[in-house]
Tab-separated table of C-alpha atoms and ligand atoms in Angstrom:
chain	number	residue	atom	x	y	z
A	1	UNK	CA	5.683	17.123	-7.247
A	2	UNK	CA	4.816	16.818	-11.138
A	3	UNK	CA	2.332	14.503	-12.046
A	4	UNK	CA	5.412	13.243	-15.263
A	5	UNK	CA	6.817	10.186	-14.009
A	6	UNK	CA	6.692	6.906	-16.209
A	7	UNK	CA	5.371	3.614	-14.103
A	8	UNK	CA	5.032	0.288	-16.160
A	9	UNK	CA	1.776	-0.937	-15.439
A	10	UNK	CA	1.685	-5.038	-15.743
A	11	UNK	CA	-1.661	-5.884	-14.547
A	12	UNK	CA	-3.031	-8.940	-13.523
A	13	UNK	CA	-4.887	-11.843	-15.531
A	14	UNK	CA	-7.475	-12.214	-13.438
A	15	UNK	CA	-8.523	-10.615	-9.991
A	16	UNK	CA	-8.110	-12.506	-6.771
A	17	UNK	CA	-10.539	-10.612	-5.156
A	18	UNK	CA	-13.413	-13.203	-5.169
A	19	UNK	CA	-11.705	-15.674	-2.662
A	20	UNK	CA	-10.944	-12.697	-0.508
A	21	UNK	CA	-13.361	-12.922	2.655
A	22	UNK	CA	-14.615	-8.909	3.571
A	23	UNK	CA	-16.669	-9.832	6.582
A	24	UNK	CA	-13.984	-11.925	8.486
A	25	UNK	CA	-10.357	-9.593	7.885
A	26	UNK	CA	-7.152	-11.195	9.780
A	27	UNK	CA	-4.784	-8.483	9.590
A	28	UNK	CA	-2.066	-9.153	7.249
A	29	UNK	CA	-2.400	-12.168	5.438
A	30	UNK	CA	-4.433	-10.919	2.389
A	31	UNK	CA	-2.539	-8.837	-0.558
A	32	UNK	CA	-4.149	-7.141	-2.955
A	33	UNK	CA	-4.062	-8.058	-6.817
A	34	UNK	CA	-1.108	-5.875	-7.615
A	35	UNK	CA	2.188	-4.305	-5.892
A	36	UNK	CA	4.753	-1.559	-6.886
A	37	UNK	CA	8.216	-2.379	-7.546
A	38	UNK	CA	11.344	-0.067	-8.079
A	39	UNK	CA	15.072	-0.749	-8.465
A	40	UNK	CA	17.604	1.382	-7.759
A	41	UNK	CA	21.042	0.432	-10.429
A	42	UNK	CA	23.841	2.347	-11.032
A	43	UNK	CA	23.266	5.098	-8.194
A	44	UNK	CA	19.549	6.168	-9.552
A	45	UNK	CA	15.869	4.944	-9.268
A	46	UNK	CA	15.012	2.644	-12.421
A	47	UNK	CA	11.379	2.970	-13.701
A	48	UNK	CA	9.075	1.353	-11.462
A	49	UNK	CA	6.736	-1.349	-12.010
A	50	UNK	CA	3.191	-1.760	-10.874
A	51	UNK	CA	3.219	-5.770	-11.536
A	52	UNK	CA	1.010	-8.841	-9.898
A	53	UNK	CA	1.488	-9.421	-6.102
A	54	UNK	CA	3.464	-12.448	-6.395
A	55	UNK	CA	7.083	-14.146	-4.374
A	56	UNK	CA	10.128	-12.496	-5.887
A	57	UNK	CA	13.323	-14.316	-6.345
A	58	UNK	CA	17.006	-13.198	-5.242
A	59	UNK	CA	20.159	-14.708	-4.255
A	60	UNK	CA	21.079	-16.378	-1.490
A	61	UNK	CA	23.652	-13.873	-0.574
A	62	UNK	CA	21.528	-11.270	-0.710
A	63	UNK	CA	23.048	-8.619	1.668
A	64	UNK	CA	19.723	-7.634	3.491
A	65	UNK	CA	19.264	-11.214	4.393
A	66	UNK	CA	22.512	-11.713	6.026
A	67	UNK	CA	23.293	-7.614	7.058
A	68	UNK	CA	19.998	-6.442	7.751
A	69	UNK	CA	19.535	-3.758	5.418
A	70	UNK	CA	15.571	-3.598	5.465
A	71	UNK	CA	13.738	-0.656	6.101
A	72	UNK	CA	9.475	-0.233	6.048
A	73	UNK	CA	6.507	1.831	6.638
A	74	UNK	CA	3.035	1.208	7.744
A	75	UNK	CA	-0.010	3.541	6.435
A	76	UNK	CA	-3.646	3.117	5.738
A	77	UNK	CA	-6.154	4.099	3.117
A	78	UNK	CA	-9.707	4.140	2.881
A	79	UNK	CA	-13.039	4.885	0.810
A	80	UNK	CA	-14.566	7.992	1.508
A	81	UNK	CA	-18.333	7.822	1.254
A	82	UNK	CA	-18.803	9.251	-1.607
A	83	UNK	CA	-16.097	6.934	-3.256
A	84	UNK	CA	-12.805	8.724	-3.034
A	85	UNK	CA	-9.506	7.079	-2.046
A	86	UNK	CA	-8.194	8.599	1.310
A	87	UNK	CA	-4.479	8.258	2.373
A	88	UNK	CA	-3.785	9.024	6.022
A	89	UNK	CA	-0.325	11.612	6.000
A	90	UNK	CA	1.617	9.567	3.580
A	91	UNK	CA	4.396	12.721	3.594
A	92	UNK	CA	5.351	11.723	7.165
A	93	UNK	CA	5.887	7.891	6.335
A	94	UNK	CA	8.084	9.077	2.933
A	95	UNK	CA	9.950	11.533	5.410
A	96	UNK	CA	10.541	8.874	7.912
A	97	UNK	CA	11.687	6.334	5.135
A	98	UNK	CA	13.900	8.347	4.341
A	99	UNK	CA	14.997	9.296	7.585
A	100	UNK	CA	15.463	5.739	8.338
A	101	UNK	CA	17.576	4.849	4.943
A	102	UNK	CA	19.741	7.741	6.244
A	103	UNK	CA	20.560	5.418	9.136
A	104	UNK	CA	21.122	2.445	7.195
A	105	UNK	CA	23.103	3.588	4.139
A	106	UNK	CA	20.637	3.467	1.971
A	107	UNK	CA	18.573	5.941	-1.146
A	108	UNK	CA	16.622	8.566	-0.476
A	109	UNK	CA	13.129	7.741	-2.241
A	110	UNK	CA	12.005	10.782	-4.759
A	111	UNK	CA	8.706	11.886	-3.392
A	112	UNK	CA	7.856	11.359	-6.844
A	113	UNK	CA	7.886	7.409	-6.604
A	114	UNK	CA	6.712	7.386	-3.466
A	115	UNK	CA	3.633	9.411	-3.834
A	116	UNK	CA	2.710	8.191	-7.292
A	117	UNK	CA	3.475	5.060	-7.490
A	118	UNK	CA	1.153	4.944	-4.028
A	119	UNK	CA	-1.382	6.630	-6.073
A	120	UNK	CA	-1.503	4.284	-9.282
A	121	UNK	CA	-1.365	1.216	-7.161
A	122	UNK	CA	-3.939	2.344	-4.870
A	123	UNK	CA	-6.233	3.411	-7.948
A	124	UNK	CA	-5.294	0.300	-9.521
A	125	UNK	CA	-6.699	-2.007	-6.240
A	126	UNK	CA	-9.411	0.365	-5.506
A	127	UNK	CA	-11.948	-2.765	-5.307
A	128	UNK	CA	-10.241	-4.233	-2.622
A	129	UNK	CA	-10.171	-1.046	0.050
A	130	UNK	CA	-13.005	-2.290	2.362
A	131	UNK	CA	-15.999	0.153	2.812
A	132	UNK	CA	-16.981	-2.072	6.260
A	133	UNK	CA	-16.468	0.087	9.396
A	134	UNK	CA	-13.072	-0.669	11.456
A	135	UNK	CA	-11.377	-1.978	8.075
A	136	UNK	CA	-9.048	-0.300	5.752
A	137	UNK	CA	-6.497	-0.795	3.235
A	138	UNK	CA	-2.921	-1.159	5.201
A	139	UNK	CA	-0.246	-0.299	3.049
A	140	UNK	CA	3.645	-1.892	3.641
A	141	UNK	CA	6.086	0.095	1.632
A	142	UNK	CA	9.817	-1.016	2.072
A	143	UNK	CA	12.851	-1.199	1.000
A	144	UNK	CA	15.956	-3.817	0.965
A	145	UNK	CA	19.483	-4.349	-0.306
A	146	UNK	CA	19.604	-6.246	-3.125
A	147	UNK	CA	23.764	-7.198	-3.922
A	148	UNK	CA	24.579	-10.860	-3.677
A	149	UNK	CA	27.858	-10.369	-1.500
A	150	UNK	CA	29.061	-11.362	1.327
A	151	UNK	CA	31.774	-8.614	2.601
A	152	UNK	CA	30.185	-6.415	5.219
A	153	UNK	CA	29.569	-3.047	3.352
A	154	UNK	CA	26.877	-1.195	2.110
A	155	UNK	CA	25.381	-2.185	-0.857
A	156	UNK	CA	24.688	-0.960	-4.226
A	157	UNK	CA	21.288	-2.270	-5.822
A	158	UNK	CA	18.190	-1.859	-3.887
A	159	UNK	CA	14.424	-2.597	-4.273
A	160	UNK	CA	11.559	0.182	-3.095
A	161	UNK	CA	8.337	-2.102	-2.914
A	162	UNK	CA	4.858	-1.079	-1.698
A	163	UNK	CA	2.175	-3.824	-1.471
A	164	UNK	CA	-1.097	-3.739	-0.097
A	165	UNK	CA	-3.388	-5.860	2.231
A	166	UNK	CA	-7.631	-5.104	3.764
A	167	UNK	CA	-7.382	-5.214	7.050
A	168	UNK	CA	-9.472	-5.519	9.953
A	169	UNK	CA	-8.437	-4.458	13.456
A	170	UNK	CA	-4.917	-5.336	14.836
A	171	UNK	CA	-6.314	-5.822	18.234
A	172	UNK	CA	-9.567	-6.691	19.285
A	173	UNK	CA	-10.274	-5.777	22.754
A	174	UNK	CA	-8.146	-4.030	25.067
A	175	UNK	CA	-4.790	-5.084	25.809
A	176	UNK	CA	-2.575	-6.585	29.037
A	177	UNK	CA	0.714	-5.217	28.314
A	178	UNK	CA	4.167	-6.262	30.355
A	179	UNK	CA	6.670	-4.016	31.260
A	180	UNK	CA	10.162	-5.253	30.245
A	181	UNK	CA	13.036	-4.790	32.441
A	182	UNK	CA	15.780	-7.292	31.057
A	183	UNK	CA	15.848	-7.323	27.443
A	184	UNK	CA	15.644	-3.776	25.196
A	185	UNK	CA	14.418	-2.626	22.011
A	186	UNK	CA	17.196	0.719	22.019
A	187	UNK	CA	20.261	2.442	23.157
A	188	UNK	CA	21.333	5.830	22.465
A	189	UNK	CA	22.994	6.013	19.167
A	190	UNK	CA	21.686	3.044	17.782
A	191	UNK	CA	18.567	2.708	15.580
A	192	UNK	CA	15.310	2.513	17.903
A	193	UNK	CA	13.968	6.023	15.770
A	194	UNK	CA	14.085	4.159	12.540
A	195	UNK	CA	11.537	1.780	11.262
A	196	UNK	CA	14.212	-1.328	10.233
A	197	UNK	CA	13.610	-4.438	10.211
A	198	UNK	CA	15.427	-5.473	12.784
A	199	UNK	CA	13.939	-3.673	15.999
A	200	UNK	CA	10.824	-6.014	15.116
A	201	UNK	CA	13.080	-8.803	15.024
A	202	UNK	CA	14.836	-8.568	18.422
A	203	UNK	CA	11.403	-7.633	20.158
A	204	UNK	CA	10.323	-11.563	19.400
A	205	UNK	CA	11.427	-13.223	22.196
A	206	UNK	CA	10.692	-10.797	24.717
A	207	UNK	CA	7.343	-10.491	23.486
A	208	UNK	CA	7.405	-14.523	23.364
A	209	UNK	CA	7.988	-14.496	27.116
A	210	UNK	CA	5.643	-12.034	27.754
A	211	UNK	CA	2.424	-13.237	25.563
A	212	UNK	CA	3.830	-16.979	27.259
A	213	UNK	CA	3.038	-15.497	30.324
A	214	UNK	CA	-0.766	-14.434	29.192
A	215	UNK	CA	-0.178	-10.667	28.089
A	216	UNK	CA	-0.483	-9.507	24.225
A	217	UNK	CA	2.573	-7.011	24.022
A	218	UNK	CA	5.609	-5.760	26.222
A	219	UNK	CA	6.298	-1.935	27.188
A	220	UNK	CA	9.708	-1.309	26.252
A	221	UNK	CA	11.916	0.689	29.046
A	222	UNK	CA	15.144	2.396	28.875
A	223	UNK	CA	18.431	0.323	27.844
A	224	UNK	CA	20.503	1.855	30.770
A	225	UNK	CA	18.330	1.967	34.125
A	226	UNK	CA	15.205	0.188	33.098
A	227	UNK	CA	12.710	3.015	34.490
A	228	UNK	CA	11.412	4.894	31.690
A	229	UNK	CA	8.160	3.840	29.525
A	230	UNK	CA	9.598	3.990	25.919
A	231	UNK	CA	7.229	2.121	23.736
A	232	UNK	CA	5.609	-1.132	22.982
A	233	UNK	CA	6.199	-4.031	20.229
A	234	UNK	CA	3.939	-2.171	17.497
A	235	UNK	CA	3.192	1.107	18.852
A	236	UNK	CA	3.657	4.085	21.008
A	237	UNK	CA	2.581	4.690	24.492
A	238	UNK	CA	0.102	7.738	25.479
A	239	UNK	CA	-1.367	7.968	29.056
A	240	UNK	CA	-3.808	10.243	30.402
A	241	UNK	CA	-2.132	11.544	34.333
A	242	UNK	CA	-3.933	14.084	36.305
A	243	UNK	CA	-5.742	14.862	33.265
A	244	UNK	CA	-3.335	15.561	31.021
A	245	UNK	CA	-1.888	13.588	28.071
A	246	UNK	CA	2.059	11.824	28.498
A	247	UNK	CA	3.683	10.193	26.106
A	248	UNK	CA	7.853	9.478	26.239
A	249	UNK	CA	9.229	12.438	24.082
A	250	UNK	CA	10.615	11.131	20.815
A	251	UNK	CA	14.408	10.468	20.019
A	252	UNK	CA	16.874	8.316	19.019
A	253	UNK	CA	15.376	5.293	20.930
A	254	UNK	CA	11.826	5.741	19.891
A	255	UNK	CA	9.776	6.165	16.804
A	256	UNK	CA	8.288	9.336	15.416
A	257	UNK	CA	4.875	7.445	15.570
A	258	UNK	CA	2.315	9.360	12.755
A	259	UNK	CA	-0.549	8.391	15.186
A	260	UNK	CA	1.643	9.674	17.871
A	261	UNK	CA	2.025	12.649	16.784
A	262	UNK	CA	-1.775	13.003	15.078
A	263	UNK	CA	-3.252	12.375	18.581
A	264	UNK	CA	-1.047	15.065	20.155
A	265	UNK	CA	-2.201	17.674	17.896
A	266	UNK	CA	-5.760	16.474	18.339
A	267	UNK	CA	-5.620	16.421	22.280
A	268	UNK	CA	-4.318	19.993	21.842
A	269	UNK	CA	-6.789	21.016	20.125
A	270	UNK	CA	-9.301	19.748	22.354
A	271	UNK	CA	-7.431	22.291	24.971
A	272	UNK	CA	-6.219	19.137	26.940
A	273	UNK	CA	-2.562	19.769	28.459
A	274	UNK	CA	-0.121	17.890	27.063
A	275	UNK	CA	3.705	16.395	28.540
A	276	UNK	CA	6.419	14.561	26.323
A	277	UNK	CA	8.632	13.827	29.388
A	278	UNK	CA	9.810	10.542	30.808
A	279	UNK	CA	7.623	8.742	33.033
A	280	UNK	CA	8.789	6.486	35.471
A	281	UNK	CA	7.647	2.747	35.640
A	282	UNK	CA	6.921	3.801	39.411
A	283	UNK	CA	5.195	6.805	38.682
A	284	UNK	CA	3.212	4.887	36.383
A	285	UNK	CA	1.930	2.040	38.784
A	286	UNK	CA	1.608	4.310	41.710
A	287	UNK	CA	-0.510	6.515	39.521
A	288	UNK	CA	-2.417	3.543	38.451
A	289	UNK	CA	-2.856	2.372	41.969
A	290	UNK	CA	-4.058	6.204	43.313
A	291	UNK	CA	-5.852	6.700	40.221
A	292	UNK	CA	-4.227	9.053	38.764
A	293	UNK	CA	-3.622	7.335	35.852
A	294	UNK	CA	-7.037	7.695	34.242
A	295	UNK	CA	-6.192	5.887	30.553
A	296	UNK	CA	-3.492	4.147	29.016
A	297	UNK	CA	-2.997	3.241	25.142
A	298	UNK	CA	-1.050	2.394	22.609
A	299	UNK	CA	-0.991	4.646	19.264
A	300	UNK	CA	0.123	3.450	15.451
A	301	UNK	CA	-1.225	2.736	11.915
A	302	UNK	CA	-1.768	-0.622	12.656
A	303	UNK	CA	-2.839	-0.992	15.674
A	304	UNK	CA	-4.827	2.908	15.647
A	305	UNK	CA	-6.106	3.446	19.308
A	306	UNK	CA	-5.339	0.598	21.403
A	307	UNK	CA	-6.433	0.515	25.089
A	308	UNK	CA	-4.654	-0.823	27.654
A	309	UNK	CA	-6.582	-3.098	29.930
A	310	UNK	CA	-3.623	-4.250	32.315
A	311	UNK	CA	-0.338	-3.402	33.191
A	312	UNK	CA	2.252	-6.015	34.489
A	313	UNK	CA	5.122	-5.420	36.274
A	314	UNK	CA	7.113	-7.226	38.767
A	315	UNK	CA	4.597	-9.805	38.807
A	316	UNK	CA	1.852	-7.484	40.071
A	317	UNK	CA	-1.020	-6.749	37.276
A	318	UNK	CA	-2.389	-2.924	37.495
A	319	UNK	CA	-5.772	-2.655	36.019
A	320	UNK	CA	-6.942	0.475	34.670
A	321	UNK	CA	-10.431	1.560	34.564
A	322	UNK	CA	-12.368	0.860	31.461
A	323	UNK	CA	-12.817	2.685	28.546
A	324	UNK	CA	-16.068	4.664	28.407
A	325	UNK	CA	-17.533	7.047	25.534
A	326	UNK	CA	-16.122	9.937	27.507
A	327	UNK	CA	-12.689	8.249	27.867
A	328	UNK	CA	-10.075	10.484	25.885
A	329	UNK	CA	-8.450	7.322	23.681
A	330	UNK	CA	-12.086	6.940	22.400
A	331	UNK	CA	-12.738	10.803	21.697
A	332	UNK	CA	-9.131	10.660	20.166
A	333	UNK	CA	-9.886	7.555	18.105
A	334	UNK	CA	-13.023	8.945	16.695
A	335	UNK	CA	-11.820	12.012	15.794
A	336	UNK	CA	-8.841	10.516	13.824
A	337	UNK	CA	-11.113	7.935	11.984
A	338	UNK	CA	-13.617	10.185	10.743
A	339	UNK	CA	-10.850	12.484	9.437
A	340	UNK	CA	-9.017	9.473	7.657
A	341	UNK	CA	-12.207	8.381	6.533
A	342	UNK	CA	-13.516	11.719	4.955
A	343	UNK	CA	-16.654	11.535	7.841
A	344	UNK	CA	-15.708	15.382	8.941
A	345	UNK	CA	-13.539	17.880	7.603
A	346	UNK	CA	-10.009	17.651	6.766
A	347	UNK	CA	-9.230	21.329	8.591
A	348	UNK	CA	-5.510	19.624	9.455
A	349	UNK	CA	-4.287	18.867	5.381
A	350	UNK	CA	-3.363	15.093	6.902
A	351	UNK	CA	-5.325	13.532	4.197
A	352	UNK	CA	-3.940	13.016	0.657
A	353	UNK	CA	-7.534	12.381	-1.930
A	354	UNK	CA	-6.287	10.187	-4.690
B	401	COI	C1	2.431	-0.113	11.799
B	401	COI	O1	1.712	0.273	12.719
B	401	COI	O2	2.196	0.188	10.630
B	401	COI	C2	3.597	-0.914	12.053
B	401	COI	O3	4.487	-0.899	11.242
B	401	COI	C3	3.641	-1.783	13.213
B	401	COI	C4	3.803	-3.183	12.746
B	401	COI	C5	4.805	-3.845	13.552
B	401	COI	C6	2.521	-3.896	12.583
């Protein structure tokens, strides 16, 4: 990567900044000052834009409206103590972008856009990355189809956006989870391993139902028999069995989570055992009700280390014993976090210093 490319800085007037509230972060409804913009013409990237956060305008027949040609990533930054800006492996999320436009007919993004124009936006919001423990700077880079048309095709003009948001914690205390045995998130050959829009659309209203019914999130299971853990709404599933560490093994109906894959290598190095294998809903409550199931959570940028309070299933609720200092999701957690936050050293290379 050469540090050459040409970004058109527009900056704001004047900072929002002052009306944002740092003490009392809701997760995803503040954006920072500025955001990135890039359109791709004529079969290449056009020079991007680092411009105010503001609505954009398009036409009604814009394809990715009607056709669903929307792809996005989640990531986080924060302030290292000593003031540095610290990106949490933003190479995986530009690999799996791209993975995902693969899968949708749409560009590659260079690394070159992705990585600087991450850089001068981040550098350019700096102020807003919140220093207060448990918050950080989530970042939502995506991409959409741009073509006002109306004939099912790929199409030609796209838009690469990143914009940025301080956040506080997705969840707040440990979650009741249902496990979902009518409607499904993925099939085999479809597009569950790519971040598109719209698997987070079709997991609504089966998350409706479920958070109607008093639980925060659903467990997705297999499209064909129903009996595999796959992964929730906004994250993947790890549970500790016997011991060891389980998670579904990644494929075409589940995403490559980053924080999947982080706390993998970090139970591993801890010398804990780990098993990417399918694990059966009945395995699962069984284990729960023997205790062998000694922790369950959920794993992703936004939500980080999520702990599962309750399981539902079949209208029975499984409780699992609570989290304690010793628990591995909180040894995991802590671990992660003072890597991403520059607390210990970085002996991995996950963190990018802007
Ligand atoms: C993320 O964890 O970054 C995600 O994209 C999940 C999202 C649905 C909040």
């Amino acid at each position: 990567m050469t540090d050459t490319l040409q970004i058109d800085i527009h900056p704001i007037e004047k900072s929002r900044i002052d009306t944002i509230d740092f003490d009392n972060l809701i997760f995803g409804r503040s954006f920072s000052d500025h955001m990135l913009s890039v359109d791709y013409q004529n079969g290449e990237w056009q020079t991007p834009q680092i411009i105010p956060f503001g609505d954009i305008t398009f036409s009604p027949a814009m394809m990715s409206l009607h056709y669903g040609q929307a792809i996005f990533e989640g990531m986080k930054a924060y302030k290292s103590e000593s003031g540095e800006i610290l990106v949490f492996r933003p190479e995986e999320n530009w690999k799996r972008l791209n993975k995902s436009a693969e899968r949708m007919c749409m560009p590659a993004v260079t690394e070159e856009i992705f990585m600087e124009g991450l850089s001068e936006l981040l550098r350019l919001d700096s102020a807003w990355i919140p220093a207060k423990e448990g918050c950080s700077m989530y970042i939502r880079p995506f991409m959409f189809s741009t073509d006002g048309y109306v004939g099912v095709s790929p199409s030609k003009g796209y838009k690469f956006m990143i914009f940025t948001c301080p956040v506080g914690a997705y969840y707040t205390k440990p979650i009741r989870v249902r496990v979902e045995t009518k409607y499904i998130r993925a099939a085999h050959g479809g597009v569950g391993f790519s971040k598109n829009a719209g698997n987070y659309g079709a997991s609504l209203y089966p998350t409706k139902l479920a958070t109607d019914a008093g639980y925060d999130q659903i467990i997705w299971t297999d499209a064909s028999e129903h009996q595999y853990v796959e992964e929730a709404g906004t994250m993947n599933l790890l549970f500790v069995i016997d011991g060891k560490l389980v998670t579904a093994p990644t494929g075409d109906t589940i995403l490559d989570g980053v924080t999947r894959k982080s706390v993998i290598q970090v139970a591993r190095d801890f010398g804990m055992e780990v098993e990417e294998r399918q694990l059966s809903i009945k395995e699962l409550t069984e284990g729960i009700t023997s205790g062998r199931v000694q922790e369950a959570f959920g794993a992703g940028t936004a939500a980080v280390i999520a702990p599962i309070a309750t399981i539902g299933f079949d209208g029975v609720d499984y409780e699992l014993p609570a989290q304690s200092a010793n628990s591995f999701s909180r040894r995991v957690f802590t671990e992660i976090d003072n890597i991403k936050t520059g607390k210990i050293a970085d002996t991995r290379g996950w963190v990018m210093t802007i």
